[in-house]
Amino acid sequence: MAGTRPALPDATNADFLLQALRETNARRALHHAPPLTMDALLVDYAKTRAAAHSRGEAGDIRAGTGENVFRSTGMSTGMSTGMSTGMSTGMSTGMSTGMSTGMSDAAQAVASWYAEPYDWDDPRPCHFSRLVWTSSTVMGAARVAGQGPSHYETYIVFVFEPAGDVEGEHQENVLRA
């Protein structure tokens, strides 16, 4: 049942934040998007969002902020299962696939979001478009990780401002590599 368990512990540190910024800006550069800067207030907001996602009660994101969420799980055998969904509410969720040896890192989250298929002829809100949205200028990132009810779990949240995925603005904000 959603919202009935405690949040997983914060696992955000300086190395994670640096990796998040570097990986994001490397993908943005491929699409002619200016580099983002890491904003301390958005990091704090991302931490509250990651904790809320891990409790199963994230709710709506605040106005003007875009969000990508990555969730990975590792069972006792080390195997992960996965799925990826996108929603037009400014939040997307990715889930890792493959072998998991513990806590996921920012590079895994960014690679997952960047690999998401994007229809250039019929653009829709997704992880990929939020990642490379040219009008976004700042970001925050956070990670919570720990033993869940049945397996090890990691939630990674990136938040972007100004928010991306504005209907009718994909053509000028999501540029081809």
PDB file of C-alpha atoms in Angstrom:
ATOM      1  CA  MET A   1       0.000   0.000   0.000  1.00  0.00           C
ATOM      2  CA  ALA A   2       1.383   3.414  -1.015  1.00  0.00           C
ATOM      3  CA  GLY A   3       2.629   5.710   1.687  1.00  0.00           C
ATOM      4  CA  THR A   4       2.864   3.109   4.442  1.00  0.00           C
ATOM      5  CA  ARG A   5       6.617   2.680   4.689  1.00  0.00           C
ATOM      6  CA  PRO A   6       9.424   4.961   5.805  1.00  0.00           C
ATOM      7  CA  ALA A   7      11.570   6.747   3.248  1.00  0.00           C
ATOM      8  CA  LEU A   8      14.814   5.125   2.182  1.00  0.00           C
ATOM      9  CA  PRO A   9      17.935   6.878   3.519  1.00  0.00           C
ATOM     10  CA  ASP A  10      19.521   9.740   1.598  1.00  0.00           C
ATOM     11  CA  ALA A  11      22.505   8.548  -0.450  1.00  0.00           C
ATOM     12  CA  THR A  12      23.309  11.850  -2.165  1.00  0.00           C
ATOM     13  CA  ASN A  13      26.918  12.951  -1.934  1.00  0.00           C
ATOM     14  CA  ALA A  14      29.308  15.299  -3.765  1.00  0.00           C
ATOM     15  CA  ASP A  15      30.545  12.580  -6.137  1.00  0.00           C
ATOM     16  CA  PHE A  16      26.968  11.680  -7.100  1.00  0.00           C
ATOM     17  CA  LEU A  17      26.103  15.351  -7.756  1.00  0.00           C
ATOM     18  CA  LEU A  18      29.226  15.893  -9.847  1.00  0.00           C
ATOM     19  CA  GLN A  19      28.506  12.760 -11.872  1.00  0.00           C
ATOM     20  CA  ALA A  20      24.867  13.850 -12.354  1.00  0.00           C
ATOM     21  CA  LEU A  21      25.922  17.249 -13.668  1.00  0.00           C
ATOM     22  CA  ARG A  22      28.683  15.897 -15.926  1.00  0.00           C
ATOM     23  CA  GLU A  23      26.540  13.130 -17.426  1.00  0.00           C
ATOM     24  CA  THR A  24      23.613  15.479 -18.006  1.00  0.00           C
ATOM     25  CA  ASN A  25      25.721  18.195 -19.602  1.00  0.00           C
ATOM     26  CA  ALA A  26      27.529  15.687 -21.823  1.00  0.00           C
ATOM     27  CA  ARG A  27      24.176  14.565 -23.287  1.00  0.00           C
ATOM     28  CA  ARG A  28      22.926  18.151 -23.548  1.00  0.00           C
ATOM     29  CA  ALA A  29      26.047  19.170 -25.487  1.00  0.00           C
ATOM     30  CA  LEU A  30      25.258  16.527 -28.120  1.00  0.00           C
ATOM     31  CA  HIS A  31      21.951  18.332 -28.687  1.00  0.00           C
ATOM     32  CA  HIS A  32      23.353  21.882 -28.696  1.00  0.00           C
ATOM     33  CA  ALA A  33      21.786  22.662 -25.315  1.00  0.00           C
ATOM     34  CA  PRO A  34      23.691  24.947 -22.942  1.00  0.00           C
ATOM     35  CA  PRO A  35      25.141  23.360 -19.811  1.00  0.00           C
ATOM     36  CA  LEU A  36      23.100  23.325 -16.634  1.00  0.00           C
ATOM     37  CA  THR A  37      24.370  24.392 -13.239  1.00  0.00           C
ATOM     38  CA  MET A  38      23.648  22.522 -10.026  1.00  0.00           C
ATOM     39  CA  ASP A  39      21.446  24.565  -7.695  1.00  0.00           C
ATOM     40  CA  ALA A  40      21.674  23.836  -3.953  1.00  0.00           C
ATOM     41  CA  LEU A  41      17.992  24.637  -3.337  1.00  0.00           C
ATOM     42  CA  LEU A  42      16.972  22.291  -6.150  1.00  0.00           C
ATOM     43  CA  VAL A  43      19.205  19.595  -4.669  1.00  0.00           C
ATOM     44  CA  ASP A  44      17.277  19.962  -1.415  1.00  0.00           C
ATOM     45  CA  TYR A  45      13.982  19.802  -3.306  1.00  0.00           C
ATOM     46  CA  ALA A  46      15.173  16.704  -5.226  1.00  0.00           C
ATOM     47  CA  LYS A  47      16.019  15.063  -1.877  1.00  0.00           C
ATOM     48  CA  THR A  48      12.469  15.599  -0.623  1.00  0.00           C
ATOM     49  CA  ARG A  49      11.082  14.248  -3.906  1.00  0.00           C
ATOM     50  CA  ALA A  50      13.333  11.154  -3.830  1.00  0.00           C
ATOM     51  CA  ALA A  51      12.316  10.381  -0.241  1.00  0.00           C
ATOM     52  CA  ALA A  52       8.647  10.833  -1.126  1.00  0.00           C
ATOM     53  CA  HIS A  53       8.963   8.535  -4.158  1.00  0.00           C
ATOM     54  CA  SER A  54      10.576   5.876  -1.985  1.00  0.00           C
ATOM     55  CA  ARG A  55       7.631   6.100   0.436  1.00  0.00           C
ATOM     56  CA  GLY A  56       5.221   5.757  -2.479  1.00  0.00           C
ATOM     57  CA  GLU A  57       3.647   9.151  -1.939  1.00  0.00           C
ATOM     58  CA  ALA A  58       5.378  11.610  -4.253  1.00  0.00           C
ATOM     59  CA  GLY A  59       2.259  13.480  -5.376  1.00  0.00           C
ATOM     60  CA  ASP A  60       2.509  16.345  -7.836  1.00  0.00           C
ATOM     61  CA  ILE A  61       5.694  18.224  -8.523  1.00  0.00           C
ATOM     62  CA  ARG A  62       5.668  21.957  -7.867  1.00  0.00           C
ATOM     63  CA  ALA A  63       4.775  24.311 -10.703  1.00  0.00           C
ATOM     64  CA  GLY A  64       7.640  25.402 -12.931  1.00  0.00           C
ATOM     65  CA  THR A  65       9.807  22.364 -12.157  1.00  0.00           C
ATOM     66  CA  GLY A  66      10.382  19.316 -14.363  1.00  0.00           C
ATOM     67  CA  GLU A  67      11.289  15.943 -12.898  1.00  0.00           C
ATOM     68  CA  ASN A  68      12.874  12.687 -14.041  1.00  0.00           C
ATOM     69  CA  VAL A  69      12.738   9.711 -11.689  1.00  0.00           C
ATOM     70  CA  PHE A  70      14.837   6.560 -11.998  1.00  0.00           C
ATOM     71  CA  ARG A  71      14.140   3.513  -9.841  1.00  0.00           C
ATOM     72  CA  SER A  72      16.290   0.429  -9.727  1.00  0.00           C
ATOM     73  CA  THR A  73      15.735  -2.712  -7.751  1.00  0.00           C
ATOM     74  CA  GLY A  74      18.057  -5.574  -7.021  1.00  0.00           C
ATOM     75  CA  MET A  75      16.697  -8.813  -5.680  1.00  0.00           C
ATOM     76  CA  SER A  76      18.687 -11.070  -3.419  1.00  0.00           C
ATOM     77  CA  THR A  77      20.017 -12.827  -6.535  1.00  0.00           C
ATOM     78  CA  GLY A  78      21.278  -9.512  -7.895  1.00  0.00           C
ATOM     79  CA  MET A  79      18.842  -9.558 -10.813  1.00  0.00           C
ATOM     80  CA  SER A  80      16.890  -6.408 -11.683  1.00  0.00           C
ATOM     81  CA  THR A  81      13.644  -6.096 -13.547  1.00  0.00           C
ATOM     82  CA  GLY A  82      12.557  -3.035 -15.384  1.00  0.00           C
ATOM     83  CA  MET A  83      10.075  -0.812 -17.065  1.00  0.00           C
ATOM     84  CA  SER A  84       9.920   2.757 -18.271  1.00  0.00           C
ATOM     85  CA  THR A  85       6.931   5.036 -18.453  1.00  0.00           C
ATOM     86  CA  GLY A  86       6.521   8.677 -19.320  1.00  0.00           C
ATOM     87  CA  MET A  87       3.751  10.986 -18.205  1.00  0.00           C
ATOM     88  CA  SER A  88       2.817  14.440 -19.448  1.00  0.00           C
ATOM     89  CA  THR A  89       2.678  15.837 -15.914  1.00  0.00           C
ATOM     90  CA  GLY A  90       6.373  16.723 -15.940  1.00  0.00           C
ATOM     91  CA  MET A  91       7.444  13.487 -14.276  1.00  0.00           C
ATOM     92  CA  SER A  92       8.877  10.400 -15.879  1.00  0.00           C
ATOM     93  CA  THR A  93       9.917   7.190 -14.243  1.00  0.00           C
ATOM     94  CA  GLY A  94      12.607   4.825 -15.453  1.00  0.00           C
ATOM     95  CA  MET A  95      13.492   1.479 -13.976  1.00  0.00           C
ATOM     96  CA  SER A  96      16.755  -0.316 -14.590  1.00  0.00           C
ATOM     97  CA  THR A  97      17.129  -3.668 -16.242  1.00  0.00           C
ATOM     98  CA  GLY A  98      19.985  -6.123 -15.969  1.00  0.00           C
ATOM     99  CA  MET A  99      22.243  -7.155 -13.145  1.00  0.00           C
ATOM    100  CA  SER A 100      22.284  -5.008 -10.046  1.00  0.00           C
ATOM    101  CA  THR A 101      25.110  -5.093  -7.549  1.00  0.00           C
ATOM    102  CA  GLY A 102      23.655  -2.492  -5.205  1.00  0.00           C
ATOM    103  CA  MET A 103      23.081   1.224  -5.351  1.00  0.00           C
ATOM    104  CA  SER A 104      22.617   2.760  -8.814  1.00  0.00           C
ATOM    105  CA  ASP A 105      24.509   5.882  -9.834  1.00  0.00           C
ATOM    106  CA  ALA A 106      23.699   9.019 -11.810  1.00  0.00           C
ATOM    107  CA  ALA A 107      25.345   7.678 -14.970  1.00  0.00           C
ATOM    108  CA  GLN A 108      22.894   4.766 -15.046  1.00  0.00           C
ATOM    109  CA  ALA A 109      19.912   7.084 -14.654  1.00  0.00           C
ATOM    110  CA  VAL A 110      21.083   9.492 -17.364  1.00  0.00           C
ATOM    111  CA  ALA A 111      21.901   6.638 -19.759  1.00  0.00           C
ATOM    112  CA  SER A 112      18.438   5.166 -19.212  1.00  0.00           C
ATOM    113  CA  TRP A 113      16.680   8.473 -19.849  1.00  0.00           C
ATOM    114  CA  TYR A 114      18.855   9.321 -22.845  1.00  0.00           C
ATOM    115  CA  ALA A 115      18.197   5.926 -24.458  1.00  0.00           C
ATOM    116  CA  GLU A 116      14.437   6.446 -24.375  1.00  0.00           C
ATOM    117  CA  PRO A 117      12.965   6.526 -27.904  1.00  0.00           C
ATOM    118  CA  TYR A 118      11.955  10.005 -29.067  1.00  0.00           C
ATOM    119  CA  ASP A 119       9.611  10.606 -31.987  1.00  0.00           C
ATOM    120  CA  TRP A 120      10.959  13.699 -33.728  1.00  0.00           C
ATOM    121  CA  ASP A 121       7.811  13.895 -35.874  1.00  0.00           C
ATOM    122  CA  ASP A 122       5.388  13.650 -32.946  1.00  0.00           C
ATOM    123  CA  PRO A 123       7.255  14.812 -29.815  1.00  0.00           C
ATOM    124  CA  ARG A 124       5.779  13.932 -26.454  1.00  0.00           C
ATOM    125  CA  PRO A 125       6.961  14.596 -22.896  1.00  0.00           C
ATOM    126  CA  CYS A 126       9.566  12.090 -21.791  1.00  0.00           C
ATOM    127  CA  HIS A 127      12.806  11.578 -19.859  1.00  0.00           C
ATOM    128  CA  PHE A 128      14.913  12.295 -22.923  1.00  0.00           C
ATOM    129  CA  SER A 129      13.294  15.609 -23.794  1.00  0.00           C
ATOM    130  CA  ARG A 130      13.508  16.909 -20.205  1.00  0.00           C
ATOM    131  CA  LEU A 131      17.189  15.965 -20.103  1.00  0.00           C
ATOM    132  CA  VAL A 132      18.139  17.963 -23.222  1.00  0.00           C
ATOM    133  CA  TRP A 133      15.517  20.768 -23.033  1.00  0.00           C
ATOM    134  CA  THR A 134      17.471  23.862 -24.079  1.00  0.00           C
ATOM    135  CA  SER A 135      15.478  26.379 -22.002  1.00  0.00           C
ATOM    136  CA  SER A 136      16.246  24.645 -18.700  1.00  0.00           C
ATOM    137  CA  THR A 137      19.155  26.352 -16.945  1.00  0.00           C
ATOM    138  CA  VAL A 138      19.507  24.758 -13.497  1.00  0.00           C
ATOM    139  CA  MET A 139      19.071  21.341 -11.979  1.00  0.00           C
ATOM    140  CA  GLY A 140      19.065  19.500  -8.705  1.00  0.00           C
ATOM    141  CA  ALA A 141      19.675  15.804  -8.123  1.00  0.00           C
ATOM    142  CA  ALA A 142      19.271  13.342  -5.289  1.00  0.00           C
ATOM    143  CA  ARG A 143      19.450   9.643  -4.511  1.00  0.00           C
ATOM    144  CA  VAL A 144      17.929   7.515  -1.791  1.00  0.00           C
ATOM    145  CA  ALA A 145      18.841   3.866  -1.438  1.00  0.00           C
ATOM    146  CA  GLY A 146      18.425   0.967   0.916  1.00  0.00           C
ATOM    147  CA  GLN A 147      16.702  -2.287   1.654  1.00  0.00           C
ATOM    148  CA  GLY A 148      13.044  -2.170   0.666  1.00  0.00           C
ATOM    149  CA  PRO A 149      10.410  -4.704   1.757  1.00  0.00           C
ATOM    150  CA  SER A 150      11.700  -7.416  -0.585  1.00  0.00           C
ATOM    151  CA  HIS A 151      14.827  -6.121  -2.355  1.00  0.00           C
ATOM    152  CA  TYR A 152      17.430  -3.361  -2.437  1.00  0.00           C
ATOM    153  CA  GLU A 153      16.033  -0.178  -4.013  1.00  0.00           C
ATOM    154  CA  THR A 154      17.482   3.044  -5.387  1.00  0.00           C
ATOM    155  CA  TYR A 155      15.491   6.126  -6.384  1.00  0.00           C
ATOM    156  CA  ILE A 156      17.272   8.866  -8.308  1.00  0.00           C
ATOM    157  CA  VAL A 157      15.503  12.175  -8.928  1.00  0.00           C
ATOM    158  CA  PHE A 158      16.650  15.015 -11.159  1.00  0.00           C
ATOM    159  CA  VAL A 159      14.661  18.253 -11.154  1.00  0.00           C
ATOM    160  CA  PHE A 160      14.999  20.964 -13.801  1.00  0.00           C
ATOM    161  CA  GLU A 161      14.031  24.633 -13.963  1.00  0.00           C
ATOM    162  CA  PRO A 162      12.537  26.120 -15.892  1.00  0.00           C
ATOM    163  CA  ALA A 163      10.531  22.979 -16.514  1.00  0.00           C
ATOM    164  CA  GLY A 164      10.778  21.382 -19.934  1.00  0.00           C
ATOM    165  CA  ASP A 165       8.243  19.558 -22.036  1.00  0.00           C
ATOM    166  CA  VAL A 166       6.058  22.572 -22.715  1.00  0.00           C
ATOM    167  CA  GLU A 167       3.477  21.647 -25.328  1.00  0.00           C
ATOM    168  CA  GLY A 168       4.225  23.286 -28.659  1.00  0.00           C
ATOM    169  CA  GLU A 169       7.834  24.135 -27.718  1.00  0.00           C
ATOM    170  CA  HIS A 170       9.589  20.825 -28.445  1.00  0.00           C
ATOM    171  CA  GLN A 171      10.892  21.868 -31.876  1.00  0.00           C
ATOM    172  CA  GLU A 172      12.942  24.785 -30.520  1.00  0.00           C
ATOM    173  CA  ASN A 173      13.960  23.076 -27.246  1.00  0.00           C
ATOM    174  CA  VAL A 174      14.800  19.491 -28.236  1.00  0.00           C
ATOM    175  CA  LEU A 175      17.439  19.710 -30.943  1.00  0.00           C
ATOM    176  CA  ARG A 176      18.812  16.836 -32.983  1.00  0.00           C
ATOM    177  CA  ALA A 177      22.352  15.700 -32.292  1.00  0.00           C
TER     178      ALA A 177
END
